[in-house]
mmCIF file of C-alpha atoms in Angstrom:
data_model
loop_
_atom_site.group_PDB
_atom_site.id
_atom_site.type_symbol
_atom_site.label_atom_id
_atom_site.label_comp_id
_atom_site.label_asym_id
_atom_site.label_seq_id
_atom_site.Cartn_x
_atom_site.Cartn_y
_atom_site.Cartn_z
ATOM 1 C CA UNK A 1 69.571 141.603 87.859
ATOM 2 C CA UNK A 2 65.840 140.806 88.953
ATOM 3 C CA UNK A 3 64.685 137.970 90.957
ATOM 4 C CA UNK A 4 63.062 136.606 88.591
ATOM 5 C CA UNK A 5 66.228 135.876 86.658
ATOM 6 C CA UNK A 6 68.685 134.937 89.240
ATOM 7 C CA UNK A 7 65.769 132.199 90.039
ATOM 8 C CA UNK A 8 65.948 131.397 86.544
ATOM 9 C CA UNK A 9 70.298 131.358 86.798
ATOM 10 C CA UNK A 10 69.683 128.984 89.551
ATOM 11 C CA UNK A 11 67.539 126.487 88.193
ATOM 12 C CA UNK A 12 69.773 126.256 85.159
ATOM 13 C CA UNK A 13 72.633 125.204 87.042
ATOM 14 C CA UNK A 14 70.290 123.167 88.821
ATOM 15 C CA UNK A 15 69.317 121.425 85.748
ATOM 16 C CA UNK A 16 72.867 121.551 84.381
ATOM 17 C CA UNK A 17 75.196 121.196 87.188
ATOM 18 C CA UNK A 18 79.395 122.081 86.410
ATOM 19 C CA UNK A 19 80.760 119.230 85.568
ATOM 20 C CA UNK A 20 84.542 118.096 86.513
ATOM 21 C CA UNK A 21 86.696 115.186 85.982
ATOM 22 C CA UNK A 22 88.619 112.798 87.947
ATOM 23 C CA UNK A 23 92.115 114.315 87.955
ATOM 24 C CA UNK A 24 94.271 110.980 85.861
ATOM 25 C CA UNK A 25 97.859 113.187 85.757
ATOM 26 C CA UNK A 26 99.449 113.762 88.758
ATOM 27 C CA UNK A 27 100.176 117.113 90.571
ATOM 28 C CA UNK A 28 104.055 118.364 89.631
ATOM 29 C CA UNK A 29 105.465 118.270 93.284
ATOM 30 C CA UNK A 30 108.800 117.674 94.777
ATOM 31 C CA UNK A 31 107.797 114.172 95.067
ATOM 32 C CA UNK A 32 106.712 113.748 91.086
ATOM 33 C CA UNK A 33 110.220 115.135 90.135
ATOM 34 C CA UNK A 34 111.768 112.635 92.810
ATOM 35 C CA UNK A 35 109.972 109.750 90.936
ATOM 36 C CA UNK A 36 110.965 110.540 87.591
ATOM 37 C CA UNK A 37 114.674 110.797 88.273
ATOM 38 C CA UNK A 38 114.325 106.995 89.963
ATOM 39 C CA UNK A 39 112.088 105.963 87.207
ATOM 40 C CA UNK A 40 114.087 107.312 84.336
ATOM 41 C CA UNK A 41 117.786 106.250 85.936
ATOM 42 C CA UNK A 42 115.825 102.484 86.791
ATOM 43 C CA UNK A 43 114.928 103.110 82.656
ATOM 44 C CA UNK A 44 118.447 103.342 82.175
ATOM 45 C CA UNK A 45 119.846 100.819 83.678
ATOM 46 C CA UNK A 46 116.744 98.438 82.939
ATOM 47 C CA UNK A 47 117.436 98.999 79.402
ATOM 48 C CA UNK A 48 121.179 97.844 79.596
ATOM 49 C CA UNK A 49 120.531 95.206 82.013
ATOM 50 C CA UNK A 50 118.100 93.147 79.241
ATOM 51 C CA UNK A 51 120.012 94.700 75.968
ATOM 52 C CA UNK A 52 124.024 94.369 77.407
ATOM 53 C CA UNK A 53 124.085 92.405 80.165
ATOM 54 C CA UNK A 54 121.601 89.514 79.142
ATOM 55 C CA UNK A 55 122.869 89.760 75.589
ATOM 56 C CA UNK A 56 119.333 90.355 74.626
ATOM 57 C CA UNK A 57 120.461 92.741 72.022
ATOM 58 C CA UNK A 58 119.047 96.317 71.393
ATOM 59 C CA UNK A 59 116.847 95.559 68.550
ATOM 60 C CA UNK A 60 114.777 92.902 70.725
ATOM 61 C CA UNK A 61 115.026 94.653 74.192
ATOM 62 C CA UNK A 62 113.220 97.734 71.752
ATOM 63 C CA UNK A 63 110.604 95.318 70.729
ATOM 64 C CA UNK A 64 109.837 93.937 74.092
ATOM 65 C CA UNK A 65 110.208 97.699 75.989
ATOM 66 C CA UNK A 66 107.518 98.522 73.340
ATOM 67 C CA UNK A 67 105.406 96.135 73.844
ATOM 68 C CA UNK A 68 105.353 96.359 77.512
ATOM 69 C CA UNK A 69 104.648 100.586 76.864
ATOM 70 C CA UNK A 70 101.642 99.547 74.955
ATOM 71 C CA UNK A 71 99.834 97.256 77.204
ATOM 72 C CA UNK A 72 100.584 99.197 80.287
ATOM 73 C CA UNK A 73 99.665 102.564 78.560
ATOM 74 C CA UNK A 74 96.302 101.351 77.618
ATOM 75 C CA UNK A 75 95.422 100.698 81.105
ATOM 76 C CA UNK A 76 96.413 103.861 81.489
ATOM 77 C CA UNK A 77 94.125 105.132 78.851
ATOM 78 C CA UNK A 78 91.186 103.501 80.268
ATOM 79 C CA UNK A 79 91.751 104.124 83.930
ATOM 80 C CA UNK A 80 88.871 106.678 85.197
ATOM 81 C CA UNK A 81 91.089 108.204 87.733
ATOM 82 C CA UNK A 82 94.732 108.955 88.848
ATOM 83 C CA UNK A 83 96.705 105.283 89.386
ATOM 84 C CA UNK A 84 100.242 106.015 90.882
ATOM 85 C CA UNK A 85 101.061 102.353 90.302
ATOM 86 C CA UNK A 86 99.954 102.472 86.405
ATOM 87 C CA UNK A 87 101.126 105.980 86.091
ATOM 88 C CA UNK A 88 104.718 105.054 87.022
ATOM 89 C CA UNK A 89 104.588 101.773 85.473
ATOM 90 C CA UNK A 90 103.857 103.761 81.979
ATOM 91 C CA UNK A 91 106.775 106.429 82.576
ATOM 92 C CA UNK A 92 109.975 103.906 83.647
ATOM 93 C CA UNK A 93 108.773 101.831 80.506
ATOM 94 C CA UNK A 94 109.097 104.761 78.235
ATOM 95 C CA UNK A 95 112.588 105.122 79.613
ATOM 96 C CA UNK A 96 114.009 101.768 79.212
ATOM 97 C CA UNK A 97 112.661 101.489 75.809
ATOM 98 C CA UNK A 98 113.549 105.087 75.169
ATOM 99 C CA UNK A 99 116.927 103.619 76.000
ATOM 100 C CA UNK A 100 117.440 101.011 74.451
ATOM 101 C CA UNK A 101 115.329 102.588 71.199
ATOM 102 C CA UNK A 102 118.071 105.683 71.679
ATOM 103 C CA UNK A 103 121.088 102.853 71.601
ATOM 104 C CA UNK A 104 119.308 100.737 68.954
ATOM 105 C CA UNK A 105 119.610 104.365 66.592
ATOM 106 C CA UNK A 106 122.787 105.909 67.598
ATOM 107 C CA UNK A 107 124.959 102.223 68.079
ATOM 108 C CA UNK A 108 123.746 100.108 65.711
ATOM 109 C CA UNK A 109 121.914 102.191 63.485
ATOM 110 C CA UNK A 110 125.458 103.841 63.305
ATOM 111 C CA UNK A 111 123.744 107.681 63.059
ATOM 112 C CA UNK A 112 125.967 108.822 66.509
ATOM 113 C CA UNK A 113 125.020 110.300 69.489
ATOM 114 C CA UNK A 114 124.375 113.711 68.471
ATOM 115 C CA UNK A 115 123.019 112.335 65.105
ATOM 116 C CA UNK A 116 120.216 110.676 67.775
ATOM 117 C CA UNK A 117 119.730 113.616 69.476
ATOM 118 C CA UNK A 118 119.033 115.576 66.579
ATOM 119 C CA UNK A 119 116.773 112.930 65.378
ATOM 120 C CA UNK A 120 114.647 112.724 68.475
ATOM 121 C CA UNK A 121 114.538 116.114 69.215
ATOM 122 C CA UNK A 122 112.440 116.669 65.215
ATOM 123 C CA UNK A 123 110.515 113.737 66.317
ATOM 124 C CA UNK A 124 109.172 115.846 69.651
ATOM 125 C CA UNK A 125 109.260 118.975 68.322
ATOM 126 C CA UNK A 126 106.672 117.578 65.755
ATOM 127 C CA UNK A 127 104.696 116.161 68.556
ATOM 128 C CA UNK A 128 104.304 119.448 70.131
ATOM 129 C CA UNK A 129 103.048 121.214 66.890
ATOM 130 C CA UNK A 130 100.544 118.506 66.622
ATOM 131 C CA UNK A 131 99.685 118.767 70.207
ATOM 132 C CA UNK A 132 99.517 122.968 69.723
ATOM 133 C CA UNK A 133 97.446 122.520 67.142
ATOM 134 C CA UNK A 134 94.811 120.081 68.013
ATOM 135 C CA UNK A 135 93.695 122.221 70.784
ATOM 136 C CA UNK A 136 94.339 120.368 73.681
ATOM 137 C CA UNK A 137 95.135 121.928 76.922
ATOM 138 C CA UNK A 138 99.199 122.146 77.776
ATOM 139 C CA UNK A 139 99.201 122.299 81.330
ATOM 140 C CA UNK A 140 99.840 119.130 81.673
ATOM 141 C CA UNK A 141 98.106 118.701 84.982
ATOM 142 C CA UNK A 142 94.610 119.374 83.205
ATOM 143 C CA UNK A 143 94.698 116.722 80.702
ATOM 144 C CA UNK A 144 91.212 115.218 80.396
ATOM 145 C CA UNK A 145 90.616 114.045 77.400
ATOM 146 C CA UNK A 146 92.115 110.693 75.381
ATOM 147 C CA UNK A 147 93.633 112.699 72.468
ATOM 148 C CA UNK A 148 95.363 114.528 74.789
ATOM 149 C CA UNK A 149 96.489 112.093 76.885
ATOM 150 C CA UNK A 150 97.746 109.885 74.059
ATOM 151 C CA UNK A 151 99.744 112.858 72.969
ATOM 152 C CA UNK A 152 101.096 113.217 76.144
ATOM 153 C CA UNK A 153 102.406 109.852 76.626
ATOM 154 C CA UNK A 154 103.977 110.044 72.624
ATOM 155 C CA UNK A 155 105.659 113.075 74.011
ATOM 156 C CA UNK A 156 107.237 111.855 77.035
ATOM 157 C CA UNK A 157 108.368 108.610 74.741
ATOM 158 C CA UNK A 158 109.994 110.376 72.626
ATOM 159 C CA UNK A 159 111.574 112.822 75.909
ATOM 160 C CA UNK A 160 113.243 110.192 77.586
ATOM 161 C CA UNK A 161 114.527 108.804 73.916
ATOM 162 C CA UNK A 162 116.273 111.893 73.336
ATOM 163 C CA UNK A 163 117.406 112.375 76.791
ATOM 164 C CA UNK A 164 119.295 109.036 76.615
ATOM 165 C CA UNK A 165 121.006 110.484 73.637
ATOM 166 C CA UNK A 166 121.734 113.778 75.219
ATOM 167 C CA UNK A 167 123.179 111.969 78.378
ATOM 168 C CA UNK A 168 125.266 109.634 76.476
ATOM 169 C CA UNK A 169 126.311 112.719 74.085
ATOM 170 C CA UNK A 170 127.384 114.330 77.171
ATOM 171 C CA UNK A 171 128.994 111.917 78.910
ATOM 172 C CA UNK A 172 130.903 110.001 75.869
ATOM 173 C CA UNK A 173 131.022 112.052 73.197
ATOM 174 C CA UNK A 174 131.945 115.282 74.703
ATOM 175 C CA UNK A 175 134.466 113.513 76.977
ATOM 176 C CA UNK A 176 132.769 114.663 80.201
ATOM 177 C CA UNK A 177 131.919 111.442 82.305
ATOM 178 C CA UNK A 178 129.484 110.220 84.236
ATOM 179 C CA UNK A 179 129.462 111.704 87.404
ATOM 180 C CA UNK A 180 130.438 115.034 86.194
ATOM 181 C CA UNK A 181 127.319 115.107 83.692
ATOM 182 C CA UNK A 182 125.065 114.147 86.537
ATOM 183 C CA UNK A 183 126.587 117.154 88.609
ATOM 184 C CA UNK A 184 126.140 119.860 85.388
ATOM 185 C CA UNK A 185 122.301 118.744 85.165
ATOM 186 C CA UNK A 186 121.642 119.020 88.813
ATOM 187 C CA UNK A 187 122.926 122.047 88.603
ATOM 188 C CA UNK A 188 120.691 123.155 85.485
ATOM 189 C CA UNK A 189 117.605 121.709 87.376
ATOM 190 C CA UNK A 190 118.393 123.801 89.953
ATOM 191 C CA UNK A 191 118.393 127.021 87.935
ATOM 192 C CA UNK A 192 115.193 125.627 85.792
ATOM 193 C CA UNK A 193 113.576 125.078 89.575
ATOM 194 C CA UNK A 194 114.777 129.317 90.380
ATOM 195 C CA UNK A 195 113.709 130.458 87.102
ATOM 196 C CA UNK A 196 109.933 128.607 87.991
ATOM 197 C CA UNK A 197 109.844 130.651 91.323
ATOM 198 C CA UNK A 198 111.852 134.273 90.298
ATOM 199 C CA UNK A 199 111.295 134.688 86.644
ATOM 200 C CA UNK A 200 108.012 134.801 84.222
ATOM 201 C CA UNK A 201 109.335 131.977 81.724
ATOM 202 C CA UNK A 202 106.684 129.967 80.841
ATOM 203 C CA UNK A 203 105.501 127.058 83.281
ATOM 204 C CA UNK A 204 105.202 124.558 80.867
ATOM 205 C CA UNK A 205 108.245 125.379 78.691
ATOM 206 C CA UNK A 206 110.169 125.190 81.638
ATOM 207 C CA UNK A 207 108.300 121.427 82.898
ATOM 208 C CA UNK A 208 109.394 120.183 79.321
ATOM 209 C CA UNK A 209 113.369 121.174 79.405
ATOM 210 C CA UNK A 210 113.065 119.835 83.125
ATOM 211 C CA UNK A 211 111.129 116.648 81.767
ATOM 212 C CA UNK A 212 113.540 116.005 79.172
ATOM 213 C CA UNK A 213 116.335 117.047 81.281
ATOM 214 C CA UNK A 214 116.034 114.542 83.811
ATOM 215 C CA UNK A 215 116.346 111.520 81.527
ATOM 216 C CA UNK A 216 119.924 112.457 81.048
ATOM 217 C CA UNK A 217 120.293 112.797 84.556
ATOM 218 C CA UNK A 218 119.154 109.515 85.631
ATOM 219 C CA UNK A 219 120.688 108.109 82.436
ATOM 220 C CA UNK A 220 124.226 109.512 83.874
ATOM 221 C CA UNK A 221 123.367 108.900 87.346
ATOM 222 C CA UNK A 222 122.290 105.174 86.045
ATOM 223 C CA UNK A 223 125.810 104.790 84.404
ATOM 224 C CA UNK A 224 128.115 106.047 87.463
ATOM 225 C CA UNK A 225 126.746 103.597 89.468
ATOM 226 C CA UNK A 226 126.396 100.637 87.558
ATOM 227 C CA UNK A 227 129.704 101.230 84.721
ATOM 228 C CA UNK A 228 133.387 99.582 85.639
ATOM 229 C CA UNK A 229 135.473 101.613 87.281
ATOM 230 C CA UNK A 230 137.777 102.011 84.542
ATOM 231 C CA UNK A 231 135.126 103.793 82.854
ATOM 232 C CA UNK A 232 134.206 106.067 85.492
ATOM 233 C CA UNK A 233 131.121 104.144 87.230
ATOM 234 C CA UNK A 234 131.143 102.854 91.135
ATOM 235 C CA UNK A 235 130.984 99.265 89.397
ATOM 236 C CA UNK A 236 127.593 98.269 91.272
ATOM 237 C CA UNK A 237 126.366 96.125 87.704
ATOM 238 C CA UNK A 238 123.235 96.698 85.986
ATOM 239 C CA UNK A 239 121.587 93.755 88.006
ATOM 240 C CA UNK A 240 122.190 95.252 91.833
ATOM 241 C CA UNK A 241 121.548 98.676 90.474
ATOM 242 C CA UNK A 242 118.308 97.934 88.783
ATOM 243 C CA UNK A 243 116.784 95.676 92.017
ATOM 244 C CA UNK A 244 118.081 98.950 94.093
ATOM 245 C CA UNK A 245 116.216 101.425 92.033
ATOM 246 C CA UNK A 246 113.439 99.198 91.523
ATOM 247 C CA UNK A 247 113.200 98.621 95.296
ATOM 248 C CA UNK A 248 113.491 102.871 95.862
ATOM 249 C CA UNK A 249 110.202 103.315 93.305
ATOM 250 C CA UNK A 250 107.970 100.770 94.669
ATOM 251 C CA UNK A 251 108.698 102.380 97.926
ATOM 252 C CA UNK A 252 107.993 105.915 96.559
ATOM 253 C CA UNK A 253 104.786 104.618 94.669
ATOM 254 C CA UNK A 254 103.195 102.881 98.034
ATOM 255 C CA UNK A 255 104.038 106.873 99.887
ATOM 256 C CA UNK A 256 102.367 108.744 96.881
ATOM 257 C CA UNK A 257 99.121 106.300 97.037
ATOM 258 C CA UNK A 258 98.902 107.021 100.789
ATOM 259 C CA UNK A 259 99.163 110.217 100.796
ATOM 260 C CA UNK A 260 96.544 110.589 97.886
ATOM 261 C CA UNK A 261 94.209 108.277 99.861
ATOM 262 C CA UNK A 262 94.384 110.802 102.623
ATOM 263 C CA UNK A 263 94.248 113.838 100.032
ATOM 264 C CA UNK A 264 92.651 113.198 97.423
ATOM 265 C CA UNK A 265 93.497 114.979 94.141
ATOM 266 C CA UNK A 266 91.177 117.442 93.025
ATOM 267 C CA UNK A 267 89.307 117.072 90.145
ATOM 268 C CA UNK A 268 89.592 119.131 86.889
ATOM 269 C CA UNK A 269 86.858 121.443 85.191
ATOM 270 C CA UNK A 270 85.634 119.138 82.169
ATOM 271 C CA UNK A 271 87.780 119.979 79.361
ATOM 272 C CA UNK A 272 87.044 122.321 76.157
ATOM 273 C CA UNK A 273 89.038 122.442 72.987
ATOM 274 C CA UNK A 274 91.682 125.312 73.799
ATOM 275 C CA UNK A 275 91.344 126.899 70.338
ATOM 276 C CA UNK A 276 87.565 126.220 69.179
ATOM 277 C CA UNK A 277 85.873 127.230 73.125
ATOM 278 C CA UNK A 278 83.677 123.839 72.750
ATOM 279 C CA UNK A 279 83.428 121.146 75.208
ATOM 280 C CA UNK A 280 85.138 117.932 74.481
ATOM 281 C CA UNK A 281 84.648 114.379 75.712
ATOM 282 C CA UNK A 282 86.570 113.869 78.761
ATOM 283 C CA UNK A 283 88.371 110.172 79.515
ATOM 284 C CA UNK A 284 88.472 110.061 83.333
ATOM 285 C CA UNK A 285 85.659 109.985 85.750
ATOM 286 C CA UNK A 286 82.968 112.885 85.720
ATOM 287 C CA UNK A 287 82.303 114.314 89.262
ATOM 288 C CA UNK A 288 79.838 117.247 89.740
ATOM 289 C CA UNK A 289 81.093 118.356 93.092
ATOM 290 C CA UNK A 290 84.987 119.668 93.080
ATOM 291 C CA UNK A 291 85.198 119.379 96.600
#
């Protein structure tokens, strides 16, 4: 290549500089699974505590959850950057109203726990074609854009909606228990976490059964410790479990803002329709040095 274009090269990325944007999902570390097993068993026992143990009744605790979901996700939606405190607010308020929207369908809608699973799981699986066919990125890290990000958050609603009906199906429906479900799915996460390291399975088929997975687990984890004895909990209530959770994810939440304070997250390239090649408008903040 002559001089003459290189200097031309140059002066176009001069005039045109890369452009990246403020990371607004988190990075999917040890610590991001540790928070979404709190977040989804707080979800859990959230749920019950306004829906059983208040009395509010599922129908109205679904209403509220929802509510909550919406306002919290928009700030979400409009934040420029990565918020751990909005982040996780959004994800243990799709799991208590993915619980008690799970036990509004499969209790009092009648339609059974498997009858909810099967349900939910047409719901996602329809929220994944649309999401495979609008374009947007599926590494979930990468998400830049607001289409994408709105299907994200649909997706992970209607995740921890089936995997309250999953955990329940295991636990009550096959007869299992509580404590011996939350030992089965540790054990699956555990071969989901070798098959990530030692096999070629897809990354982000494998996040997704590990996403959903882990409602179940905090759902059954939730229920052994706040369920009567006689039903095969530790009897702890809904009320000390919840203020214990709660307690554990604020704690976690105040770590993972230091530590990104200190490290910052780095940004991502700014996003292009994965099926058309042309740039799209990105929703977080645009940056034109990555480091």
């Amino acid at each position: 290549m002559s001089s003459v274009s290189i200097g031309a090269e140059d002066a176009s990325q001069e005039a045109n500089p890369p452009r990246y944007v403020m990371r607004k999902l988190p990075h999917i570390t040890a610590l991001f699974w540790a928070l979404k097993i709190v977040a989804t068993t707080l979800g859990e026992t959230g749920g019950d505590l306004l829906a059983q143990t208040l009395e509010v009744g599922y129908l109205v605790s679904t209403v509220i959850f929802l509510a909550l979901f919406l306002v919290a996700v928009v700030f979400q939606l409009r934040a420029r950057q990565f918020r751990p405190a909005i982040y996780w607010t959004v994800i243990a308020l799709t799991s208590t109203a993915g619980t008690t929207l799970s036990d509004l369908m499969n209790r009092t809608g009648g339609i059974g726990y498997a009858g909810g699973a099967l349900v939910l799981t047409s719901c996602l699986a329809i929220v994944f074609y649309i999401w495979w066919r609008s374009g947007q990125t599926l590494d979930v890290e990468n998400v830049a854009t607001f289409k994408g990000e709105l299907l994200y958050w649909v997706a992970i609603l209607f995740s921890n909606s089936l995997g309250t009906s999953s955990g329940d199906f295991l636990a009550d429906s096959l007869g299992i228990g509580f404590r011996q479900s939350a030992l089965i799915l540790s054990t699956i996460m555990l071969l989901l976490l070798a098959a990530h390291y030692f096999t070629r399975i897809n990354g982000m088929l494998l996040f997704w059964i590990a996403f959903v997975l882990t409602r179940p687990l905090g759902a059954t984890a939730g229920d052994a410790l706040s369920k009567p004895r006689d039903h095969g909990g530790l009897n702890w209530g809904t009320t000390w479990t919840t203020a214990a959770l709660l307690t554990i994810l604020v704690v976690l939440i105040v770590y993972q803002s230091a530590q990104i304070r200190r490290h910052p997250l780095d940004p991502v390239p700014a996003p292009v329709n994965r099926r058309t090649g042309e740039p799209e408008q990105p929703n977080g903040a645009l940056v034109t040095d990555p480091v």
